[in-house]
Each structure stands twice: as C-alpha cells, then as structure tokens.
Amino acid sequence: MQGLERRRGQGRGGGIGSGPPYPMVDRHRRAGVRLAVGCALGFCALTFLVDWDAETLTLPRALLWPTLSAGVLAVLLPAKVSAGPGWLAVSGPFHRRRVRTDALVAVRQYAGASAHLVLHDAYGQRLELDPRVLTGNPLLWHDLDTGARHSLAQGTLREGADVLEHLRHEIDDTITLAVLEASDLS
C-alpha cells in the first residue's frame, strides 16, 4: 500500500505522511477486471473450439465469436469507483457518473439479487454503486462518509441518513472482524 501511496502522491505535492493521496480508487477492481477478461477469453476460445470441432467455422462465425466475447467483457467488467475530497465517481465502460458527497440530497439502498446504493446530490447528479465496494475499501468509505456528514450538517441530506448509519455500522463490523482475524483474536 505504501508503494501505491508514493506513486499516486508524486507530482501532487503529496506523499507518505502528508495525508491520503487523491483520488482514491477501488483496490479490488483489478481482480474483477482479470476475472472479466478471463471469462471473455474463455468464452471466445470455447466457442471457436466447438465451432471448429463441429466443422462449421466460417468467416462470419469467426467474426461473431470475438464480437460476442467483447459483449461478455462489457457486461462483466466491474465499474471503476474513485473518490476524492467532496466527490465520488463511478465509471463504467460507457458512462461516468459523479456526485458531490458534500451536497448529498438523498441516499437509498436497494436489497435483492443485485444490492446497490443510489446517491443523489443537490446538483441533480445521481450514481449507483455496489455497497460491497465501500465495505472492501475503507478509504473510499471514509471519503463518502466525510462528505455525507458534511451534507447532514448543512441540512441538504434529507433522505438516507439512516441508510448511511446502517452502512457505517456494517463497514465498522467488517473491519473489526478483519482486524481480529488478522491478529488471531477471533
């Protein structure tokens, strides 16, 4: 982690000991990208092999499989979540959404098969993200939480303070359990 902080801090007047480097990025995204690329390549290879084995591989079909594999990659590719002082951004393959966390108006959490958190700011911007990204990245959560507390203090956050409080407890519990397990106290 220190190497990452040094790399990000260069050229911005930051570095070790001068506070967190910005922007903070989801530290688990690389594994998700590797998985998505592996699945897409595996799909492409298997479809080519099946088509070749069935002796039905033609030029149009040979062009179809990489195209479908690119679609599989686009669907499986995880969004890039980044945060900085007063903002949170989610970038997908086709869009980038950014909200001001220090001007949040509403926070909603939807449960189910694809649980997601929806944030709305005072400027009309909206973004959705998986709350597990925040659970796995305490620094991203800290930036969101700091901005949300500012919104609450300003009075702009009219809906969702209870959602953030529940998420805060969930993340704190997860971090506490990880620390206890790492120190063999659990």
Tab-separated table of C-alpha atoms in Angstrom:
chain	number	residue	atom	x	y	z
A	1	MET	CA	0.000	0.000	0.000
A	2	GLN	CA	2.868	2.384	0.721
A	3	GLY	CA	4.208	1.954	-2.817
A	4	LEU	CA	0.785	2.810	-4.176
A	5	GLU	CA	0.589	5.919	-1.995
A	6	ARG	CA	4.021	7.052	-3.131
A	7	ARG	CA	3.150	6.526	-6.779
A	8	ARG	CA	-0.093	8.474	-6.520
A	9	GLY	CA	1.442	11.205	-4.402
A	10	GLN	CA	4.156	12.106	-6.917
A	11	GLY	CA	3.650	15.340	-8.751
A	12	ARG	CA	0.822	16.479	-6.489
A	13	GLY	CA	2.787	17.676	-3.507
A	14	GLY	CA	1.708	14.592	-1.598
A	15	GLY	CA	3.431	11.528	-0.387
A	16	ILE	CA	3.805	9.456	2.715
A	17	GLY	CA	2.720	11.345	5.791
A	18	SER	CA	1.037	14.249	4.011
A	19	GLY	CA	-2.489	12.815	4.065
A	20	PRO	CA	-4.277	10.493	1.694
A	21	PRO	CA	-3.423	10.767	-1.995
A	22	TYR	CA	-6.323	11.631	-4.264
A	23	PRO	CA	-8.187	10.239	-5.975
A	24	MET	CA	-8.764	7.044	-4.034
A	25	VAL	CA	-9.587	4.070	-6.243
A	26	ASP	CA	-11.257	0.724	-5.567
A	27	ARG	CA	-8.373	-1.567	-4.624
A	28	HIS	CA	-10.219	-4.775	-5.555
A	29	ARG	CA	-11.097	-3.746	-9.112
A	30	ARG	CA	-8.036	-5.351	-10.707
A	31	ALA	CA	-9.155	-8.817	-9.626
A	32	GLY	CA	-12.606	-8.159	-11.108
A	33	VAL	CA	-11.081	-6.967	-14.376
A	34	ARG	CA	-8.861	-10.061	-14.571
A	35	LEU	CA	-11.882	-12.291	-13.968
A	36	ALA	CA	-13.938	-10.493	-16.645
A	37	VAL	CA	-11.117	-10.716	-19.193
A	38	GLY	CA	-10.548	-14.388	-18.363
A	39	CYS	CA	-14.230	-15.209	-18.783
A	40	ALA	CA	-14.425	-13.331	-22.093
A	41	LEU	CA	-11.301	-15.025	-23.450
A	42	GLY	CA	-12.516	-18.413	-22.236
A	43	PHE	CA	-15.871	-17.857	-23.919
A	44	CYS	CA	-14.158	-16.875	-27.167
A	45	ALA	CA	-11.811	-19.867	-27.089
A	46	LEU	CA	-14.573	-22.347	-26.279
A	47	THR	CA	-16.893	-21.068	-28.977
A	48	PHE	CA	-14.086	-21.261	-31.537
A	49	LEU	CA	-13.209	-24.799	-30.441
A	50	VAL	CA	-16.806	-26.024	-30.523
A	51	ASP	CA	-17.396	-24.397	-33.902
A	52	TRP	CA	-14.124	-25.794	-35.286
A	53	ASP	CA	-14.842	-29.274	-33.910
A	54	ALA	CA	-18.311	-29.249	-35.489
A	55	GLU	CA	-16.645	-28.147	-38.756
A	56	THR	CA	-18.990	-25.172	-39.038
A	57	LEU	CA	-16.396	-22.428	-38.560
A	58	THR	CA	-16.780	-19.864	-41.339
A	59	LEU	CA	-15.506	-16.301	-41.677
A	60	PRO	CA	-18.776	-14.679	-40.476
A	61	ARG	CA	-18.875	-17.024	-37.479
A	62	ALA	CA	-15.183	-16.411	-36.801
A	63	LEU	CA	-16.005	-12.687	-36.588
A	64	LEU	CA	-19.106	-13.307	-34.474
A	65	TRP	CA	-17.323	-15.023	-31.565
A	66	PRO	CA	-14.891	-12.207	-30.715
A	67	THR	CA	-17.754	-9.711	-31.018
A	68	LEU	CA	-19.874	-11.700	-28.573
A	69	SER	CA	-16.851	-12.083	-26.310
A	70	ALA	CA	-16.460	-8.291	-26.271
A	71	GLY	CA	-20.105	-8.099	-25.177
A	72	VAL	CA	-19.423	-10.594	-22.385
A	73	LEU	CA	-16.458	-8.462	-21.298
A	74	ALA	CA	-18.563	-5.280	-21.285
A	75	VAL	CA	-21.215	-6.940	-19.115
A	76	LEU	CA	-18.771	-8.489	-16.649
A	77	LEU	CA	-16.331	-5.578	-16.386
A	78	PRO	CA	-16.641	-4.020	-12.916
A	79	ALA	CA	-17.202	-0.294	-12.637
A	80	LYS	CA	-14.283	1.867	-11.521
A	81	VAL	CA	-15.127	3.630	-8.268
A	82	SER	CA	-12.997	6.578	-7.188
A	83	ALA	CA	-13.357	9.283	-4.576
A	84	GLY	CA	-11.759	12.498	-3.506
A	85	PRO	CA	-12.498	15.317	-1.120
A	86	GLY	CA	-16.211	16.009	-1.563
A	87	TRP	CA	-16.894	13.726	-4.538
A	88	LEU	CA	-17.476	10.110	-5.529
A	89	ALA	CA	-17.366	8.809	-9.105
A	90	VAL	CA	-18.346	5.554	-10.799
A	91	SER	CA	-17.052	4.878	-14.303
A	92	GLY	CA	-18.386	2.044	-16.414
A	93	PRO	CA	-17.426	1.052	-19.945
A	94	PHE	CA	-19.922	3.514	-21.454
A	95	HIS	CA	-20.513	6.201	-18.822
A	96	ARG	CA	-19.039	8.174	-15.933
A	97	ARG	CA	-21.194	9.449	-13.106
A	98	ARG	CA	-20.042	11.728	-10.320
A	99	VAL	CA	-21.800	13.158	-7.280
A	100	ARG	CA	-20.796	15.736	-4.737
A	101	THR	CA	-20.780	13.908	-1.411
A	102	ASP	CA	-20.680	17.206	0.466
A	103	ALA	CA	-24.007	18.173	-1.174
A	104	LEU	CA	-25.954	14.914	-0.964
A	105	VAL	CA	-29.737	15.173	-1.000
A	106	ALA	CA	-30.786	11.510	-0.855
A	107	VAL	CA	-29.198	8.104	-0.278
A	108	ARG	CA	-31.153	4.934	-0.942
A	109	GLN	CA	-30.147	1.316	-0.642
A	110	TYR	CA	-31.898	-1.405	-2.591
A	111	ALA	CA	-31.544	-5.015	-1.492
A	112	GLY	CA	-32.040	-8.141	-3.506
A	113	ALA	CA	-30.032	-10.106	-6.017
A	114	SER	CA	-28.079	-7.009	-7.051
A	115	ALA	CA	-27.917	-4.807	-3.972
A	116	HIS	CA	-26.946	-1.260	-4.812
A	117	LEU	CA	-26.661	2.149	-3.234
A	118	VAL	CA	-28.105	5.180	-5.056
A	119	LEU	CA	-26.761	8.654	-4.266
A	120	HIS	CA	-28.355	11.937	-5.382
A	121	ASP	CA	-26.701	15.329	-4.933
A	122	ALA	CA	-28.063	18.875	-4.886
A	123	TYR	CA	-26.841	19.459	-8.459
A	124	GLY	CA	-29.106	16.795	-9.943
A	125	GLN	CA	-26.385	14.183	-10.345
A	126	ARG	CA	-27.043	10.531	-9.491
A	127	LEU	CA	-24.934	7.419	-9.266
A	128	GLU	CA	-25.336	3.788	-8.304
A	129	LEU	CA	-22.727	1.541	-6.771
A	130	ASP	CA	-22.422	-1.791	-5.042
A	131	PRO	CA	-22.106	-1.237	-1.263
A	132	ARG	CA	-19.574	-4.100	-1.121
A	133	VAL	CA	-17.105	-1.781	-2.872
A	134	LEU	CA	-17.295	0.529	0.134
A	135	THR	CA	-17.049	-2.382	2.574
A	136	GLY	CA	-13.882	-3.617	0.862
A	137	ASN	CA	-12.324	-0.141	0.573
A	138	PRO	CA	-12.355	1.745	3.873
A	139	LEU	CA	-10.645	4.785	2.342
A	140	LEU	CA	-13.407	5.158	-0.267
A	141	TRP	CA	-15.960	4.770	2.521
A	142	HIS	CA	-14.165	7.414	4.585
A	143	ASP	CA	-14.399	9.935	1.737
A	144	LEU	CA	-18.109	9.208	1.247
A	145	ASP	CA	-18.812	9.290	4.972
A	146	THR	CA	-16.953	12.586	5.464
A	147	GLY	CA	-18.922	14.210	2.647
A	148	ALA	CA	-22.214	12.750	3.882
A	149	ARG	CA	-21.597	14.087	7.399
A	150	HIS	CA	-20.943	17.493	5.862
A	151	SER	CA	-24.218	17.233	3.910
A	152	LEU	CA	-26.043	16.274	7.078
A	153	ALA	CA	-24.534	19.208	8.978
A	154	GLN	CA	-25.510	21.601	6.162
A	155	GLY	CA	-29.043	20.215	6.106
A	156	THR	CA	-29.004	19.142	2.452
A	157	LEU	CA	-29.247	15.408	3.210
A	158	ARG	CA	-32.997	14.995	3.609
A	159	GLU	CA	-33.301	11.262	2.969
A	160	GLY	CA	-30.988	8.378	3.769
A	161	ALA	CA	-29.146	9.295	6.949
A	162	ASP	CA	-30.390	6.004	8.421
A	163	VAL	CA	-29.076	4.101	5.381
A	164	LEU	CA	-25.628	5.640	5.875
A	165	GLU	CA	-25.709	4.871	9.596
A	166	HIS	CA	-26.578	1.232	8.893
A	167	LEU	CA	-23.804	1.039	6.285
A	168	ARG	CA	-21.375	2.690	8.724
A	169	HIS	CA	-22.075	0.005	11.337
A	170	GLU	CA	-21.801	-2.777	8.752
A	171	ILE	CA	-18.435	-1.490	7.498
A	172	ASP	CA	-17.128	-0.961	11.034
A	173	ASP	CA	-18.142	-4.518	11.953
A	174	THR	CA	-16.446	-5.910	8.839
A	175	ILE	CA	-13.233	-4.004	9.548
A	176	THR	CA	-13.273	-5.030	13.210
A	177	LEU	CA	-13.696	-8.694	12.298
A	178	ALA	CA	-10.862	-8.471	9.766
A	179	VAL	CA	-8.550	-6.937	12.375
A	180	LEU	CA	-9.482	-9.588	14.941
A	181	GLU	CA	-8.954	-12.409	12.449
A	182	ALA	CA	-5.605	-10.963	11.347
A	183	SER	CA	-4.452	-10.828	14.964
A	184	ASP	CA	-5.832	-14.308	15.777
A	185	LEU	CA	-8.212	-12.923	18.414
A	186	SER	CA	-11.466	-14.125	16.895
